[in-house]
């Protein structure tokens, strides 16, 4: 089970409406959240993060105590000192934190980045998968007959 934690997401959305998305570079603003979709398909969870224009080398993923941290950085394409005419594409640091349930196998997370989308495949842990339990006993040949 995936649990999302971002209690300030609505505040971020309102701030983006008034002030624009996380514009600025590096440390002069708070990290912006990245949009995501998550769903279960069979024995794995898939999570897709929208990260268009991100250099894959800047993407960092780590898991600590079932908390997945995703961090990526988009640098402005304009050279330093250039006069910006329009700057609508957010630049800077993007982060997201997900709490992963105990039923997920965090040692086998697979990550790929294609067409601006970071995809994580998180398998369900073997011990959490449903399994059939074999019933033994009850065979008539095991019973002893008493003669009397």
PDB file of C-alpha atoms in Angstrom:
ATOM      1  CA  UNK A   1       0.000   0.000   0.000  1.00  0.00           C
ATOM      2  CA  UNK A   2       1.270   3.449  -0.862  1.00  0.00           C
ATOM      3  CA  UNK A   3       0.518   6.359   1.374  1.00  0.00           C
ATOM      4  CA  UNK A   4       1.029   9.891   0.155  1.00  0.00           C
ATOM      5  CA  UNK A   5       2.072  12.603   2.526  1.00  0.00           C
ATOM      6  CA  UNK A   6       1.989  16.231   1.581  1.00  0.00           C
ATOM      7  CA  UNK A   7      -0.129  18.229   4.032  1.00  0.00           C
ATOM      8  CA  UNK A   8       0.801  21.519   2.348  1.00  0.00           C
ATOM      9  CA  UNK A   9      -0.064  20.516  -1.217  1.00  0.00           C
ATOM     10  CA  UNK A  10      -3.167  22.739  -1.308  1.00  0.00           C
ATOM     11  CA  UNK A  11      -1.131  25.691  -0.022  1.00  0.00           C
ATOM     12  CA  UNK A  12       1.469  25.047  -2.738  1.00  0.00           C
ATOM     13  CA  UNK A  13      -1.265  24.983  -5.370  1.00  0.00           C
ATOM     14  CA  UNK A  14      -2.652  28.329  -4.174  1.00  0.00           C
ATOM     15  CA  UNK A  15       0.830  29.867  -3.999  1.00  0.00           C
ATOM     16  CA  UNK A  16       1.509  28.719  -7.571  1.00  0.00           C
ATOM     17  CA  UNK A  17      -1.700  30.406  -8.718  1.00  0.00           C
ATOM     18  CA  UNK A  18      -0.656  33.728  -7.180  1.00  0.00           C
ATOM     19  CA  UNK A  19       3.123  33.700  -7.524  1.00  0.00           C
ATOM     20  CA  UNK A  20       3.738  31.177 -10.309  1.00  0.00           C
ATOM     21  CA  UNK A  21       5.280  27.715  -9.976  1.00  0.00           C
ATOM     22  CA  UNK A  22       8.519  27.233  -8.025  1.00  0.00           C
ATOM     23  CA  UNK A  23      10.515  29.709 -10.041  1.00  0.00           C
ATOM     24  CA  UNK A  24      13.993  30.617  -9.003  1.00  0.00           C
ATOM     25  CA  UNK A  25      17.061  28.468  -8.786  1.00  0.00           C
ATOM     26  CA  UNK A  26      18.496  26.137  -6.237  1.00  0.00           C
ATOM     27  CA  UNK A  27      18.135  27.300  -2.663  1.00  0.00           C
ATOM     28  CA  UNK A  28      16.307  30.621  -2.988  1.00  0.00           C
ATOM     29  CA  UNK A  29      12.877  28.938  -2.900  1.00  0.00           C
ATOM     30  CA  UNK A  30      11.221  25.927  -1.349  1.00  0.00           C
ATOM     31  CA  UNK A  31      11.271  22.684  -3.341  1.00  0.00           C
ATOM     32  CA  UNK A  32       8.274  22.269  -5.636  1.00  0.00           C
ATOM     33  CA  UNK A  33       6.180  19.103  -5.586  1.00  0.00           C
ATOM     34  CA  UNK A  34       5.983  16.891  -8.658  1.00  0.00           C
ATOM     35  CA  UNK A  35       2.725  15.525 -10.053  1.00  0.00           C
ATOM     36  CA  UNK A  36       2.277  11.766  -9.794  1.00  0.00           C
ATOM     37  CA  UNK A  37      -0.055   8.861 -10.498  1.00  0.00           C
ATOM     38  CA  UNK A  38       0.091   5.614  -8.520  1.00  0.00           C
ATOM     39  CA  UNK A  39      -1.772   2.344  -8.965  1.00  0.00           C
ATOM     40  CA  UNK A  40      -1.535  -1.369  -8.307  1.00  0.00           C
ATOM     41  CA  UNK A  41      -1.259  -3.794 -11.206  1.00  0.00           C
ATOM     42  CA  UNK A  42      -1.033  -7.443 -10.198  1.00  0.00           C
ATOM     43  CA  UNK A  43       1.795  -7.977  -7.724  1.00  0.00           C
ATOM     44  CA  UNK A  44       3.369  -4.522  -8.039  1.00  0.00           C
ATOM     45  CA  UNK A  45       2.651  -0.855  -7.537  1.00  0.00           C
ATOM     46  CA  UNK A  46       3.537   1.589 -10.277  1.00  0.00           C
ATOM     47  CA  UNK A  47       4.228   5.244  -9.605  1.00  0.00           C
ATOM     48  CA  UNK A  48       4.666   7.780 -12.404  1.00  0.00           C
ATOM     49  CA  UNK A  49       6.173  11.217 -11.703  1.00  0.00           C
ATOM     50  CA  UNK A  50       5.980  14.010 -14.278  1.00  0.00           C
ATOM     51  CA  UNK A  51       9.484  15.441 -14.651  1.00  0.00           C
ATOM     52  CA  UNK A  52       9.684  16.983 -18.129  1.00  0.00           C
ATOM     53  CA  UNK A  53      12.983  18.577 -19.053  1.00  0.00           C
ATOM     54  CA  UNK A  54      14.848  16.975 -16.152  1.00  0.00           C
ATOM     55  CA  UNK A  55      18.360  15.642 -16.711  1.00  0.00           C
ATOM     56  CA  UNK A  56      18.208  12.023 -15.420  1.00  0.00           C
ATOM     57  CA  UNK A  57      21.593  12.572 -13.757  1.00  0.00           C
ATOM     58  CA  UNK A  58      19.927  14.999 -11.306  1.00  0.00           C
ATOM     59  CA  UNK A  59      17.297  12.490 -10.130  1.00  0.00           C
ATOM     60  CA  UNK A  60      17.955  11.047  -6.672  1.00  0.00           C
ATOM     61  CA  UNK A  61      15.939   8.217  -5.109  1.00  0.00           C
ATOM     62  CA  UNK A  62      16.426   6.807  -1.649  1.00  0.00           C
ATOM     63  CA  UNK A  63      14.427   4.715   0.787  1.00  0.00           C
ATOM     64  CA  UNK A  64      14.869   4.928   4.526  1.00  0.00           C
ATOM     65  CA  UNK A  65      12.537   3.158   6.942  1.00  0.00           C
ATOM     66  CA  UNK A  66       9.846   2.710   4.272  1.00  0.00           C
ATOM     67  CA  UNK A  67       9.952   6.385   3.266  1.00  0.00           C
ATOM     68  CA  UNK A  68      10.765   6.942  -0.396  1.00  0.00           C
ATOM     69  CA  UNK A  69      12.367  10.304  -1.192  1.00  0.00           C
ATOM     70  CA  UNK A  70      12.444  11.546  -4.783  1.00  0.00           C
ATOM     71  CA  UNK A  71      14.487  14.624  -5.675  1.00  0.00           C
ATOM     72  CA  UNK A  72      15.169  16.121  -9.099  1.00  0.00           C
ATOM     73  CA  UNK A  73      16.518  19.400 -10.406  1.00  0.00           C
ATOM     74  CA  UNK A  74      15.731  21.367 -13.540  1.00  0.00           C
ATOM     75  CA  UNK A  75      18.194  24.069 -14.446  1.00  0.00           C
ATOM     76  CA  UNK A  76      17.236  27.080 -16.483  1.00  0.00           C
ATOM     77  CA  UNK A  77      18.356  26.730 -20.104  1.00  0.00           C
ATOM     78  CA  UNK A  78      19.249  30.441 -20.208  1.00  0.00           C
ATOM     79  CA  UNK A  79      22.926  31.168 -19.634  1.00  0.00           C
ATOM     80  CA  UNK A  80      23.877  33.176 -16.571  1.00  0.00           C
ATOM     81  CA  UNK A  81      23.482  36.883 -17.185  1.00  0.00           C
ATOM     82  CA  UNK A  82      20.978  36.452 -20.024  1.00  0.00           C
ATOM     83  CA  UNK A  83      17.960  38.758 -20.074  1.00  0.00           C
ATOM     84  CA  UNK A  84      14.868  36.608 -19.536  1.00  0.00           C
ATOM     85  CA  UNK A  85      11.897  37.718 -21.596  1.00  0.00           C
ATOM     86  CA  UNK A  86       9.508  34.961 -20.497  1.00  0.00           C
ATOM     87  CA  UNK A  87      10.151  32.350 -17.786  1.00  0.00           C
ATOM     88  CA  UNK A  88       7.060  30.170 -17.340  1.00  0.00           C
ATOM     89  CA  UNK A  89       8.781  26.801 -17.019  1.00  0.00           C
ATOM     90  CA  UNK A  90       9.670  26.128 -13.402  1.00  0.00           C
ATOM     91  CA  UNK A  91      13.332  25.606 -12.612  1.00  0.00           C
ATOM     92  CA  UNK A  92      14.941  24.497  -9.396  1.00  0.00           C
ATOM     93  CA  UNK A  93      14.486  21.528  -7.092  1.00  0.00           C
ATOM     94  CA  UNK A  94      11.468  19.223  -7.134  1.00  0.00           C
ATOM     95  CA  UNK A  95      10.836  16.781  -4.291  1.00  0.00           C
ATOM     96  CA  UNK A  96       8.288  14.203  -3.281  1.00  0.00           C
ATOM     97  CA  UNK A  97       8.075  11.889  -0.287  1.00  0.00           C
ATOM     98  CA  UNK A  98       5.983   8.721  -0.137  1.00  0.00           C
ATOM     99  CA  UNK A  99       5.392   6.423   2.791  1.00  0.00           C
ATOM    100  CA  UNK A 100       5.559   2.823   1.577  1.00  0.00           C
ATOM    101  CA  UNK A 101       3.512   0.232   3.447  1.00  0.00           C
ATOM    102  CA  UNK A 102       5.140  -2.755   5.124  1.00  0.00           C
ATOM    103  CA  UNK A 103       3.685  -5.001   2.401  1.00  0.00           C
ATOM    104  CA  UNK A 104       6.021  -3.597  -0.279  1.00  0.00           C
ATOM    105  CA  UNK A 105       9.472  -4.942  -1.137  1.00  0.00           C
ATOM    106  CA  UNK A 106      11.609  -1.789  -0.937  1.00  0.00           C
ATOM    107  CA  UNK A 107      14.783  -3.758  -1.765  1.00  0.00           C
ATOM    108  CA  UNK A 108      13.510  -4.505  -5.294  1.00  0.00           C
ATOM    109  CA  UNK A 109      12.285  -1.081  -6.504  1.00  0.00           C
ATOM    110  CA  UNK A 110      12.945  -0.589 -10.216  1.00  0.00           C
ATOM    111  CA  UNK A 111      13.210   2.960 -11.628  1.00  0.00           C
ATOM    112  CA  UNK A 112      13.205   4.157 -15.240  1.00  0.00           C
ATOM    113  CA  UNK A 113      12.993   7.579 -16.896  1.00  0.00           C
ATOM    114  CA  UNK A 114      11.529   8.025 -20.361  1.00  0.00           C
ATOM    115  CA  UNK A 115       9.834  10.909 -22.198  1.00  0.00           C
ATOM    116  CA  UNK A 116       9.878  13.126 -19.099  1.00  0.00           C
ATOM    117  CA  UNK A 117       8.245  10.535 -16.830  1.00  0.00           C
ATOM    118  CA  UNK A 118       9.998   8.790 -13.942  1.00  0.00           C
ATOM    119  CA  UNK A 119       8.400   5.363 -13.414  1.00  0.00           C
ATOM    120  CA  UNK A 120       8.903   3.301 -10.264  1.00  0.00           C
ATOM    121  CA  UNK A 121       7.873  -0.343 -10.042  1.00  0.00           C
ATOM    122  CA  UNK A 122       7.524  -1.468  -6.440  1.00  0.00           C
ATOM    123  CA  UNK A 123       6.790  -5.187  -5.980  1.00  0.00           C
ATOM    124  CA  UNK A 124       4.518  -6.523  -3.277  1.00  0.00           C
ATOM    125  CA  UNK A 125       6.598  -8.431  -0.701  1.00  0.00           C
ATOM    126  CA  UNK A 126       6.379 -12.229  -0.974  1.00  0.00           C
ATOM    127  CA  UNK A 127       5.100 -12.563   2.592  1.00  0.00           C
ATOM    128  CA  UNK A 128       2.241 -10.155   1.781  1.00  0.00           C
ATOM    129  CA  UNK A 129       0.994 -12.036  -1.294  1.00  0.00           C
ATOM    130  CA  UNK A 130      -2.089 -14.205  -0.853  1.00  0.00           C
ATOM    131  CA  UNK A 131      -1.295 -17.897  -0.791  1.00  0.00           C
ATOM    132  CA  UNK A 132      -3.305 -21.103  -0.696  1.00  0.00           C
ATOM    133  CA  UNK A 133      -2.936 -23.243   2.402  1.00  0.00           C
ATOM    134  CA  UNK A 134      -2.850 -27.010   1.880  1.00  0.00           C
ATOM    135  CA  UNK A 135      -5.148 -28.987   4.149  1.00  0.00           C
ATOM    136  CA  UNK A 136      -3.869 -32.354   5.314  1.00  0.00           C
ATOM    137  CA  UNK A 137      -5.386 -35.193   7.355  1.00  0.00           C
ATOM    138  CA  UNK A 138      -8.862 -36.608   7.393  1.00  0.00           C
ATOM    139  CA  UNK A 139      -8.032 -39.589   5.130  1.00  0.00           C
ATOM    140  CA  UNK A 140      -9.949 -42.796   6.018  1.00  0.00           C
ATOM    141  CA  UNK A 141      -6.870 -44.936   5.609  1.00  0.00           C
ATOM    142  CA  UNK A 142      -5.334 -43.276   8.661  1.00  0.00           C
ATOM    143  CA  UNK A 143      -8.082 -44.494  10.986  1.00  0.00           C
ATOM    144  CA  UNK A 144      -7.651 -47.701  12.913  1.00  0.00           C
ATOM    145  CA  UNK A 145     -10.501 -50.090  13.183  1.00  0.00           C
ATOM    146  CA  UNK A 146     -11.266 -51.532  16.557  1.00  0.00           C
ATOM    147  CA  UNK A 147     -12.367 -55.149  16.729  1.00  0.00           C
ATOM    148  CA  UNK A 148     -14.357 -56.251  19.629  1.00  0.00           C
TER     149      UNK A 148
END
